[in-house]
Coordinates of C-alpha atoms in Angstrom, one line a residue:
Chain A
M1 CA 175.7 233.3 55.4
Q2 CA 174.7 236.7 56.5
I3 CA 173.8 239.2 53.8
V4 CA 173.1 242.8 54.8
V5 CA 171.4 245.0 52.2
V6 CA 171.7 248.7 52.8
V7 CA 168.6 250.6 51.7
R8 CA 167.8 254.2 52.1
Q9 CA 164.8 256.3 52.0
P10 CA 164.2 257.8 48.6
M11 CA 165.0 261.4 48.2
L12 CA 161.6 262.3 46.9
A13 CA 159.0 263.0 49.6
G14 CA 155.5 261.8 49.2
R15 CA 156.3 258.2 48.1
P16 CA 157.6 256.8 51.3
A17 CA 156.9 253.1 50.6
R18 CA 159.1 253.0 47.5
L19 CA 162.8 252.2 47.3
D20 CA 165.3 253.6 44.8
D21 CA 165.5 251.4 41.7
A22 CA 169.1 250.5 42.5
D23 CA 168.2 249.6 46.1
E24 CA 165.3 247.3 44.9
I25 CA 167.8 245.6 42.7
A26 CA 170.2 245.2 45.6
V27 CA 167.5 243.5 47.7
D28 CA 166.6 241.4 44.7
Q29 CA 170.2 240.3 44.1
A30 CA 170.4 239.2 47.8
R31 CA 167.2 237.3 47.4
R32 CA 168.5 235.5 44.3
I33 CA 171.6 234.4 46.2
A34 CA 169.4 233.2 49.0
L35 CA 167.4 231.1 46.5
C36 CA 170.5 229.0 45.6
R37 CA 171.6 228.3 49.2
R38 CA 170.0 227.1 52.4
D39 CA 171.9 229.1 55.0
V40 CA 171.3 232.6 53.9
E41 CA 169.7 235.3 56.0
V42 CA 169.1 238.6 54.4
T43 CA 168.9 241.7 56.6
A44 CA 167.6 245.0 55.2
L45 CA 169.2 247.9 57.0
A46 CA 167.9 251.4 56.5
P47 CA 169.2 254.6 58.2
G48 CA 166.8 257.5 58.2
P49 CA 163.8 259.3 59.7
A50 CA 160.6 257.6 60.9
A51 CA 159.4 257.2 57.3
A52 CA 162.4 255.0 56.5
A53 CA 160.5 252.2 58.4
A54 CA 158.3 252.0 55.3
T55 CA 161.5 251.6 53.2
V56 CA 162.5 248.6 55.4
R57 CA 159.0 247.2 55.0
R58 CA 159.3 247.4 51.2
A59 CA 162.6 245.6 51.3
L60 CA 161.0 242.8 53.4
A61 CA 158.3 242.5 50.7
L62 CA 161.0 242.2 48.1
G63 CA 162.7 239.4 49.8
A64 CA 164.6 240.4 52.9
D65 CA 164.1 238.2 56.0
V66 CA 164.9 240.7 58.8
G67 CA 164.5 244.5 58.9
V68 CA 166.6 247.0 60.9
H69 CA 165.9 250.6 61.0
V70 CA 168.4 253.0 62.5
H71 CA 166.4 255.9 63.6
D72 CA 167.7 258.9 65.5
A73 CA 167.2 262.7 65.4
R74 CA 171.0 263.2 65.3
L75 CA 171.4 261.0 62.3
P76 CA 173.8 262.7 59.8
G77 CA 172.1 263.9 56.7
G78 CA 174.2 264.2 53.6
D79 CA 177.6 263.6 54.9
A80 CA 178.9 260.3 53.4
L81 CA 181.7 259.9 55.9
A82 CA 179.4 260.1 58.9
I83 CA 176.7 257.9 57.3
S84 CA 179.3 255.2 56.5
R85 CA 180.3 255.3 60.2
V86 CA 176.7 254.6 61.3
L87 CA 176.3 251.9 58.7
A88 CA 179.6 250.2 59.6
T89 CA 178.6 250.0 63.3
A90 CA 175.2 248.7 62.5
V91 CA 176.5 246.2 59.9
Q92 CA 179.0 244.9 62.4
R93 CA 176.3 244.5 65.0
V94 CA 174.1 242.4 62.6
G95 CA 177.2 240.4 61.4
F96 CA 177.9 240.0 57.7
D97 CA 179.5 237.9 55.0
L98 CA 178.3 240.2 52.3
V99 CA 177.0 243.7 52.2
V100 CA 175.0 244.7 49.1
C101 CA 174.2 248.4 48.4
G102 CA 172.5 250.0 45.4
C103 CA 174.3 252.7 43.6
A104 CA 172.0 255.4 42.2
P105 CA 173.9 257.3 39.5
A106 CA 172.5 260.6 40.3
D107 CA 173.7 260.8 43.9
A108 CA 177.4 261.6 44.2
A109 CA 177.6 261.4 48.0
W110 CA 175.9 258.0 48.1
A111 CA 178.1 256.6 45.4
M112 CA 181.0 256.8 47.8
V113 CA 179.3 255.3 50.8
P114 CA 179.8 251.6 49.9
A115 CA 183.6 251.9 49.5
M116 CA 183.8 254.0 52.7
L117 CA 181.8 251.3 54.5
A118 CA 184.2 248.7 53.2
E119 CA 187.2 250.6 54.3
R120 CA 185.7 251.0 57.8
L121 CA 184.9 247.3 58.0
G122 CA 188.4 246.5 56.6
V123 CA 187.1 244.3 53.8
P124 CA 187.4 244.5 50.0
S125 CA 184.9 246.6 48.0
L126 CA 183.5 245.8 44.6
C127 CA 181.6 248.8 43.4
F128 CA 179.3 249.7 40.5
A129 CA 178.7 246.0 39.6
D130 CA 176.8 245.3 36.4
T131 CA 176.6 241.6 37.2
L132 CA 177.1 239.9 40.6
R133 CA 178.0 236.3 41.3
V134 CA 178.6 234.8 44.7
G135 CA 180.4 231.6 45.3
S136 CA 180.9 229.8 48.6
R137 CA 184.0 231.9 49.6
T138 CA 184.3 234.5 46.9
V139 CA 182.3 237.2 45.1
E140 CA 182.8 238.2 41.5
I141 CA 181.4 241.2 39.7
S142 CA 181.8 242.6 36.2
R143 CA 181.5 246.2 35.1
P144 CA 182.4 244.8 32.4
E145 CA 185.9 244.3 33.7
V146 CA 185.8 241.3 36.0
Y147 CA 186.9 241.7 39.7
Q148 CA 186.9 239.1 42.4
A149 CA 187.3 239.2 46.1
A150 CA 187.2 236.8 49.1
L151 CA 184.2 237.1 51.4
P152 CA 183.4 239.0 53.6
A153 CA 183.1 242.0 51.2
V154 CA 181.0 245.0 50.2
V155 CA 179.5 245.3 46.8
S156 CA 177.4 248.0 45.2
V157 CA 175.2 247.1 42.3
T158 CA 173.9 249.2 39.4
E159 CA 170.4 249.0 37.9
R160 CA 171.9 246.9 35.1
C161 CA 172.1 243.9 37.4
G162 CA 168.5 242.9 36.4
E163 CA 165.0 243.8 36.9
P164 CA 163.6 242.7 40.3
R165 CA 160.9 240.0 40.4
Y166 CA 157.4 240.7 41.7
Q167 CA 157.2 241.4 45.3
R168 CA 155.7 238.8 47.6
F169 CA 153.1 239.5 50.3
S170 CA 154.4 236.8 52.6
A171 CA 154.7 236.8 56.4
A172 CA 158.0 238.6 56.1
A173 CA 156.2 241.8 55.3
R174 CA 154.4 241.6 58.6
Q175 CA 157.5 240.8 60.6
P176 CA 158.5 243.4 63.2
V177 CA 161.2 245.8 62.2
R178 CA 164.0 246.3 64.8
T179 CA 164.7 250.0 65.5
W180 CA 168.1 251.1 66.8
S181 CA 169.1 254.5 68.0
L182 CA 172.6 255.9 67.8
A183 CA 172.9 255.3 71.5
D184 CA 172.1 251.6 71.0
L185 CA 175.0 251.5 68.5
G186 CA 177.3 253.2 70.9
L187 CA 177.9 256.2 68.7
D188 CA 178.3 259.6 70.1
D189 CA 178.0 263.1 68.5
D190 CA 181.8 263.7 68.1
S191 CA 182.4 260.8 65.8
L192 CA 179.6 262.0 63.6
A193 CA 180.7 265.5 63.0
E194 CA 180.2 266.5 59.4
A195 CA 183.4 266.5 57.3
T196 CA 181.8 268.5 54.4
T197 CA 179.5 271.5 54.4
V198 CA 177.3 273.0 51.7
V199 CA 178.2 276.6 50.9
A200 CA 175.6 277.3 48.3
A201 CA 173.0 275.4 46.2
M202 CA 171.4 276.6 43.0
P203 CA 169.0 275.0 40.6
M204 CA 170.0 274.6 37.0
P205 CA 167.6 275.2 34.1
R206 CA 166.1 271.9 32.9
R207 CA 168.3 270.4 30.2
T208 CA 166.3 270.0 27.0
G209 CA 167.4 268.0 24.0
T210 CA 168.5 269.5 20.7
V211 CA 167.1 268.3 17.4
I212 CA 169.2 269.0 14.3
Q213 CA 168.3 268.8 10.7
G214 CA 170.0 269.2 7.4
D215 CA 173.1 267.9 5.7
P216 CA 174.0 264.3 6.8
A217 CA 177.7 265.0 7.0
T218 CA 177.3 268.1 9.2
A219 CA 174.8 266.2 11.4
A220 CA 177.3 263.3 11.7
G221 CA 179.9 265.8 12.8
R222 CA 177.6 267.1 15.5
V223 CA 176.8 263.6 16.8
A224 CA 180.6 262.8 16.9
D225 CA 181.2 266.1 18.8
F226 CA 178.4 265.2 21.3
L227 CA 179.9 261.7 21.8
A228 CA 183.4 263.1 22.3
E229 CA 182.1 265.8 24.8
R230 CA 180.5 263.0 26.9
Q231 CA 183.6 260.8 26.6
F232 CA 182.1 258.0 24.6
L233 CA 184.8 258.3 22.0
Chain B
M1 CA 203.2 276.6 47.9
T2 CA 201.5 273.5 49.3
A3 CA 201.4 270.5 47.2
V4 CA 198.1 269.2 45.6
L5 CA 198.1 265.5 44.9
V6 CA 196.8 264.5 41.5
L7 CA 196.2 260.9 40.8
V8 CA 197.0 260.5 37.1
P9 CA 194.2 258.3 35.6
A10 CA 196.0 258.1 32.2
V11 CA 198.3 260.5 30.5
D12 CA 195.6 262.2 28.4
G13 CA 192.9 264.9 28.6
S14 CA 191.6 263.6 32.0
A15 CA 195.0 264.1 33.7
F16 CA 195.4 267.5 32.1
A17 CA 192.0 268.5 33.4
L18 CA 192.9 267.5 36.9
L19 CA 196.2 269.4 36.7
T20 CA 194.4 272.5 35.5
L21 CA 192.2 272.5 38.6
A22 CA 195.0 271.5 40.9
R23 CA 197.0 274.6 39.9
R24 CA 194.3 276.8 41.4
L25 CA 194.8 275.3 44.8
G26 CA 198.6 274.9 45.0
S27 CA 201.5 273.2 43.3
P28 CA 200.4 270.0 41.5
L29 CA 202.2 266.8 42.4
A30 CA 201.2 264.2 39.8
V31 CA 201.1 260.7 41.0
A32 CA 201.6 258.3 38.1
C33 CA 200.6 254.7 39.0
G34 CA 202.6 252.8 36.4
P35 CA 206.0 254.2 35.5
A36 CA 205.8 257.5 33.6
D37 CA 208.2 257.7 30.6
D38 CA 209.8 260.9 29.4
V39 CA 207.0 261.6 27.0
A40 CA 204.4 261.3 29.8
V41 CA 206.5 263.5 32.1
A42 CA 206.8 266.1 29.4
A43 CA 203.1 266.0 28.8
L44 CA 202.2 266.3 32.5
G45 CA 204.7 269.2 32.7
R46 CA 203.0 271.0 29.9
F47 CA 199.9 271.2 32.0
G48 CA 201.7 272.5 35.1
A49 CA 202.8 269.4 37.1
A50 CA 205.5 270.8 39.4
S51 CA 206.6 267.3 40.3
V52 CA 205.9 263.8 39.1
Y53 CA 205.9 260.9 41.5
S54 CA 206.3 257.9 39.3
V55 CA 205.5 254.6 41.0
S56 CA 206.0 251.2 39.4
S57 CA 204.2 248.2 40.8
T58 CA 202.5 245.1 39.5
D59 CA 199.7 245.7 42.0
F60 CA 198.2 248.6 40.1
D61 CA 196.8 246.1 37.6
R62 CA 196.0 243.4 40.0
S63 CA 194.4 245.4 42.8
P64 CA 193.8 248.8 41.2
V65 CA 191.9 250.4 44.1
A66 CA 193.9 249.1 47.1
A67 CA 197.3 249.8 45.6
R68 CA 196.3 253.4 44.7
V69 CA 194.8 254.0 48.2
E70 CA 198.0 252.9 49.9
V71 CA 200.3 255.0 47.7
L72 CA 198.1 258.1 48.1
A73 CA 197.5 257.7 51.8
A74 CA 201.3 257.4 52.4
L75 CA 202.0 260.5 50.3
A76 CA 199.2 262.5 51.9
R77 CA 200.5 261.8 55.4
R78 CA 204.1 262.7 54.4
R79 CA 203.3 265.9 52.3
S80 CA 200.1 267.1 54.0
P81 CA 198.7 268.4 50.7
A82 CA 196.1 271.1 50.3
A83 CA 193.8 268.6 48.5
V84 CA 193.8 265.3 46.6
L85 CA 192.3 265.2 43.1
I86 CA 191.1 262.0 41.6
A87 CA 189.2 261.4 38.3
A88 CA 185.6 260.3 39.1
S89 CA 185.8 257.0 37.1
R90 CA 184.4 253.9 38.8
T91 CA 187.9 253.0 40.1
G92 CA 188.5 256.7 41.0
Q93 CA 185.4 257.1 43.0
E94 CA 186.3 253.9 45.0
V95 CA 189.8 255.2 45.6
A96 CA 188.5 258.6 46.7
A97 CA 186.0 257.0 49.1
R98 CA 188.5 254.7 50.7
L99 CA 191.2 257.3 51.0
S100 CA 188.8 259.7 52.7
V101 CA 188.1 257.2 55.4
R102 CA 191.8 256.4 55.7
L103 CA 192.7 260.0 56.2
D104 CA 189.4 260.8 58.1
S105 CA 188.9 263.7 55.7
G106 CA 185.8 264.9 53.9
A107 CA 185.3 263.9 50.3
V108 CA 183.2 265.5 47.6
G109 CA 182.2 263.5 44.5
D110 CA 181.1 264.5 41.0
V111 CA 183.1 267.8 41.1
V112 CA 182.8 269.8 38.0
D113 CA 184.7 272.9 39.1
L114 CA 187.1 273.9 41.9
R115 CA 188.2 277.3 43.2
A116 CA 190.5 278.5 46.0
D117 CA 188.8 280.4 48.8
A118 CA 189.9 282.0 52.0
G119 CA 188.3 279.2 54.0
G120 CA 189.8 276.4 51.8
P121 CA 188.9 275.0 48.4
V122 CA 185.3 275.2 47.3
A123 CA 184.0 272.4 45.1
V124 CA 181.2 272.9 42.6
Q125 CA 179.2 269.7 42.2
A126 CA 176.6 268.7 39.6
A127 CA 173.7 267.5 41.8
G128 CA 170.6 265.5 41.0
G129 CA 171.7 264.4 37.6
G130 CA 172.6 267.9 36.4
S131 CA 169.4 269.5 37.6
G132 CA 171.3 271.7 40.1
R133 CA 174.7 272.9 41.3
V134 CA 175.9 272.6 44.8
E135 CA 179.0 274.3 46.2
S136 CA 180.6 272.6 49.2
R137 CA 183.7 272.8 51.3
V138 CA 185.5 270.2 53.2
V139 CA 185.8 271.2 56.9
R140 CA 187.8 268.2 58.2
G141 CA 191.1 266.8 57.1
T142 CA 192.7 266.9 53.6
P143 CA 189.9 267.5 51.1
V144 CA 189.5 264.6 48.6
F145 CA 187.8 265.5 45.3
A146 CA 186.5 263.1 42.7
V147 CA 186.4 265.2 39.6
R148 CA 184.3 264.7 36.4
T149 CA 187.1 265.5 34.1
A150 CA 184.9 265.7 31.0
A151 CA 183.4 268.9 32.5
V152 CA 186.8 270.7 32.8
T153 CA 188.6 272.3 29.9
P154 CA 192.3 271.7 30.3
S155 CA 194.6 274.7 29.8
P156 CA 198.4 274.4 29.5
A157 CA 200.9 276.1 31.9
P158 CA 204.4 274.8 31.1
A159 CA 206.5 273.7 34.0
E160 CA 209.7 271.6 34.5
P161 CA 208.6 268.7 36.7
A162 CA 211.0 267.2 39.2
V163 CA 210.7 263.4 38.8
T164 CA 210.8 261.0 41.7
R165 CA 210.8 257.3 40.8
T166 CA 209.9 254.6 43.3
H167 CA 208.6 251.1 43.6
F168 CA 205.6 249.9 45.5
A169 CA 204.2 246.6 46.6
L170 CA 201.1 245.9 48.6
P171 CA 201.7 244.0 51.9
S172 CA 201.4 240.3 51.0
R173 CA 198.4 239.7 53.3
T174 CA 196.3 242.6 52.1
R175 CA 192.7 241.6 51.6
A176 CA 191.7 243.4 48.4
A177 CA 189.6 242.9 45.3
R178 CA 191.5 241.5 42.4
R179 CA 191.1 242.4 38.7
L180 CA 190.6 239.1 36.8
G181 CA 190.4 240.4 33.3
P182 CA 188.8 242.7 30.8
G183 CA 185.5 240.8 30.8
Q184 CA 183.3 239.8 27.9
R185 CA 181.2 241.8 25.6
P186 CA 178.3 242.9 27.8
S187 CA 174.8 241.4 27.3
L188 CA 172.0 243.8 26.4
A189 CA 170.6 244.1 29.9
T190 CA 174.0 244.9 31.5
A191 CA 175.5 247.0 28.6
D192 CA 176.9 250.4 29.3
I193 CA 176.2 251.4 25.7
V194 CA 173.3 250.2 23.6
V195 CA 172.7 250.8 19.9
A196 CA 169.3 249.9 18.7
G197 CA 167.6 249.9 15.3
G198 CA 163.9 250.0 14.3
H199 CA 161.6 250.1 11.4
G200 CA 163.5 253.0 9.8
V201 CA 166.5 250.7 9.2
G202 CA 164.5 249.3 6.3
S203 CA 165.9 245.8 5.8
R204 CA 167.7 242.9 7.4
A205 CA 170.9 243.9 5.5
G206 CA 170.5 247.4 6.7
F207 CA 170.7 246.1 10.3
D208 CA 174.5 245.6 9.7
L209 CA 174.8 249.3 10.0
V210 CA 173.4 249.1 13.6
G211 CA 176.0 246.5 14.4
Q212 CA 178.8 248.6 13.0
V213 CA 177.8 251.6 15.2
A214 CA 177.7 249.2 18.2
D215 CA 181.2 247.9 17.3
A216 CA 182.5 251.4 16.9
L217 CA 181.3 252.5 20.3
G218 CA 181.8 249.2 22.1
G219 CA 178.2 248.6 22.8
A220 CA 175.5 246.0 22.5
V221 CA 173.0 245.7 19.7
G222 CA 169.2 246.0 20.3
G223 CA 166.1 246.2 18.1
S224 CA 162.6 247.6 18.5
H225 CA 159.5 245.5 18.5
T226 CA 159.0 246.0 14.8
A227 CA 162.6 245.1 14.0
T228 CA 162.4 241.8 15.9
E229 CA 158.9 241.0 14.5
L230 CA 160.3 241.4 11.0
G231 CA 163.2 239.1 11.8
W232 CA 165.9 241.7 11.3
C233 CA 167.4 241.0 14.7
P234 CA 167.0 238.1 17.2
R235 CA 164.2 238.2 19.6
N236 CA 166.4 238.2 22.6
A237 CA 167.8 241.6 21.4
Q238 CA 164.3 243.2 21.7
V239 CA 164.4 246.4 23.7
D240 CA 160.8 246.6 24.7
Q241 CA 158.5 246.5 27.7
T242 CA 158.1 242.7 27.2
G243 CA 161.7 242.2 26.0
T244 CA 164.8 243.6 27.7
I245 CA 164.7 246.7 29.8
V246 CA 168.0 248.5 29.4
H247 CA 169.9 250.9 31.7
P248 CA 172.8 252.1 29.6
R249 CA 174.8 255.3 30.0
L250 CA 174.4 255.9 26.2
Y251 CA 171.4 254.8 24.1
V252 CA 171.6 255.3 20.4
A253 CA 168.2 254.9 18.6
L254 CA 168.4 254.5 14.8
G255 CA 165.2 254.6 12.9
I256 CA 163.1 254.1 16.0
S257 CA 160.0 256.2 16.3
G258 CA 159.7 255.6 20.0
S259 CA 156.4 253.8 20.8
V260 CA 155.3 253.9 24.4
R261 CA 156.4 250.3 24.9
H262 CA 159.8 251.1 23.5
R263 CA 160.3 254.2 25.6
A264 CA 159.3 252.3 28.7
A265 CA 162.3 250.0 28.2
M266 CA 164.9 252.7 27.6
R267 CA 163.8 255.5 29.8
H268 CA 166.5 254.7 32.4
A269 CA 169.3 255.6 29.8
T270 CA 171.4 258.5 31.0
T271 CA 172.1 259.9 27.5
V272 CA 170.0 259.3 24.4
I273 CA 170.9 260.0 20.8
A274 CA 168.2 259.5 18.1
V275 CA 168.3 259.4 14.3
D276 CA 164.9 259.3 12.5
R277 CA 163.4 260.6 9.4
D278 CA 160.1 261.8 10.9
P279 CA 160.5 265.1 12.9
A280 CA 157.3 264.3 14.8
S281 CA 158.7 260.9 16.2
P282 CA 158.1 260.7 20.0
I283 CA 161.7 259.5 20.4
F284 CA 162.9 263.1 19.9
E285 CA 161.0 264.0 23.1
V286 CA 163.4 261.8 25.2
A287 CA 166.5 262.4 23.1
D288 CA 169.4 264.6 24.3
L289 CA 170.5 264.9 20.8
G290 CA 168.1 264.2 17.9
V291 CA 169.0 264.1 14.2
V292 CA 166.2 264.4 11.7
G293 CA 167.4 262.7 8.5
D294 CA 167.9 259.5 6.6
L295 CA 170.0 257.2 8.8
H296 CA 171.4 255.5 5.7
E297 CA 173.2 258.8 5.0
V298 CA 173.8 260.0 8.6
V299 CA 175.2 256.7 10.0
P300 CA 177.9 256.0 7.3
A301 CA 179.0 259.6 7.7
L302 CA 179.1 259.2 11.5
L303 CA 181.1 255.9 11.2
T304 CA 183.7 257.7 9.0
E305 CA 183.8 260.6 11.4
I306 CA 184.4 258.3 14.4
K307 CA 187.1 256.4 12.5
R308 CA 188.8 259.7 11.5
R309 CA 188.8 261.0 15.1
R310 CA 190.1 257.7 16.4
S311 CA 193.0 257.6 14.0
S312 CA 194.2 261.1 14.5
V313 CA 195.7 261.8 17.9
A314 CA 196.5 265.3 16.9
P315 CA 194.2 267.4 19.1
K316 CA 195.6 265.8 22.3
P317 CA 199.4 266.2 22.5
A318 CA 201.5 263.2 23.5
T319 CA 198.9 260.6 24.1
T320 CA 200.4 257.4 25.1
P321 CA 198.6 254.1 24.3
R322 CA 199.0 252.9 27.8
R323 CA 196.1 253.5 30.1
H324 CA 195.8 253.2 33.9
P325 CA 192.3 252.1 34.6

């Protein structure tokens, strides 16, 4: 069974060796599946600049067996459609029964990539999984509604799937990481033209919490308003 | 005027919000997955749906994503709309992503506002967890927008929708994810909503109150280190550095002061509400909404308020009990 875990370089510069929390959980989930079976090979796949090699390395330390780094100057930046094309080509080249991605809640573009990848690969997608269970031919998730699909499939997992175990400093962390360019994958510029473009970006003032005091009934009303506003009621 | 496809998530505020935005870009065509009855059609019309495309199929429940993608892709090819608007729920985001590949069109997620512009619709996105705003435009194909409907205030604009009724079935050999069921009550670690109590709850009996809030919001119950040490709640419900680390969308802390070890276990929560008597409690530093007061007064009042709001459907006209997930 081939499991490909898609990891990406964290957005914050200056901590190149770390993964996003959700990506660490994605690698850990793949490792947990590998513990229960004999035939599993986990490949960590990271697209990105030279520093993303450290991301692959970290995934190897967390339990992946093989590392692949797609590194090219023409790699699309924030365009989900183009990124999914690169990933689909790379995943197909590795071969897969299951693709696991992490879904960081703060990144809208990345949240769509797993489903786009599944559509390109022509397989079912199970996104935003809070729990993940893999059988011999099927994969089942809950969020908390339960969904099931036949393998091969693409899943994306939330941070709720479970804390990763401690990393290991085994031979895997010293294994060579394969580096592919877009030319290696047979992708040309035309197919990676951006489908969206940013017109303007502006920072928002940091949101600070409100603290209210006084009459319990009024306070309860304010809390109910707050819950309704955020669609929890 | 060109059509704008609106995937109706449920005939309620979220659909009205989508229609409100769609009117700015063209003439809204509401796609109701699951037959829309007269009440639903009237409600959609009140918010400006020029036409309603009512599709009945058993596949919407069984394979929610695949069936919606098929219906929307077919309609988009036939009508070449100005845009497709989808609510950014979990299912919605998946539909938007797959549709955008199917149409080879750009998609923008987490949209909080939309406006028409000479070069095509401009989408305003909340980026980086609300720390910034990004305006972007789709430059290839039919724009697909996944909209955070909670951020949009619906405004009515009555119209008489033309209704088209049709039936749909997925091709029998489609490989798609299947919905098996509603799932069980989430465990603490995987819960979307967590309600936790601490020392301020005061007694084992008082902990019932925590459970009641959890039931009202559909969440899991947790307790602080103190609450579990005192035996008010089981040890496996301990939200703590050495207990369970939670990642909910909503965390409600009742009578928890917020020690370092407690905050370490709940800092991943998206939204935090805290009720505590001491205004100097560190929990208020991480709370989005803090209430200084006695939780034995605030919480019963809150439970009554939630019950009252749930029972009265008055503010939202013509809400039907049926939901399309």
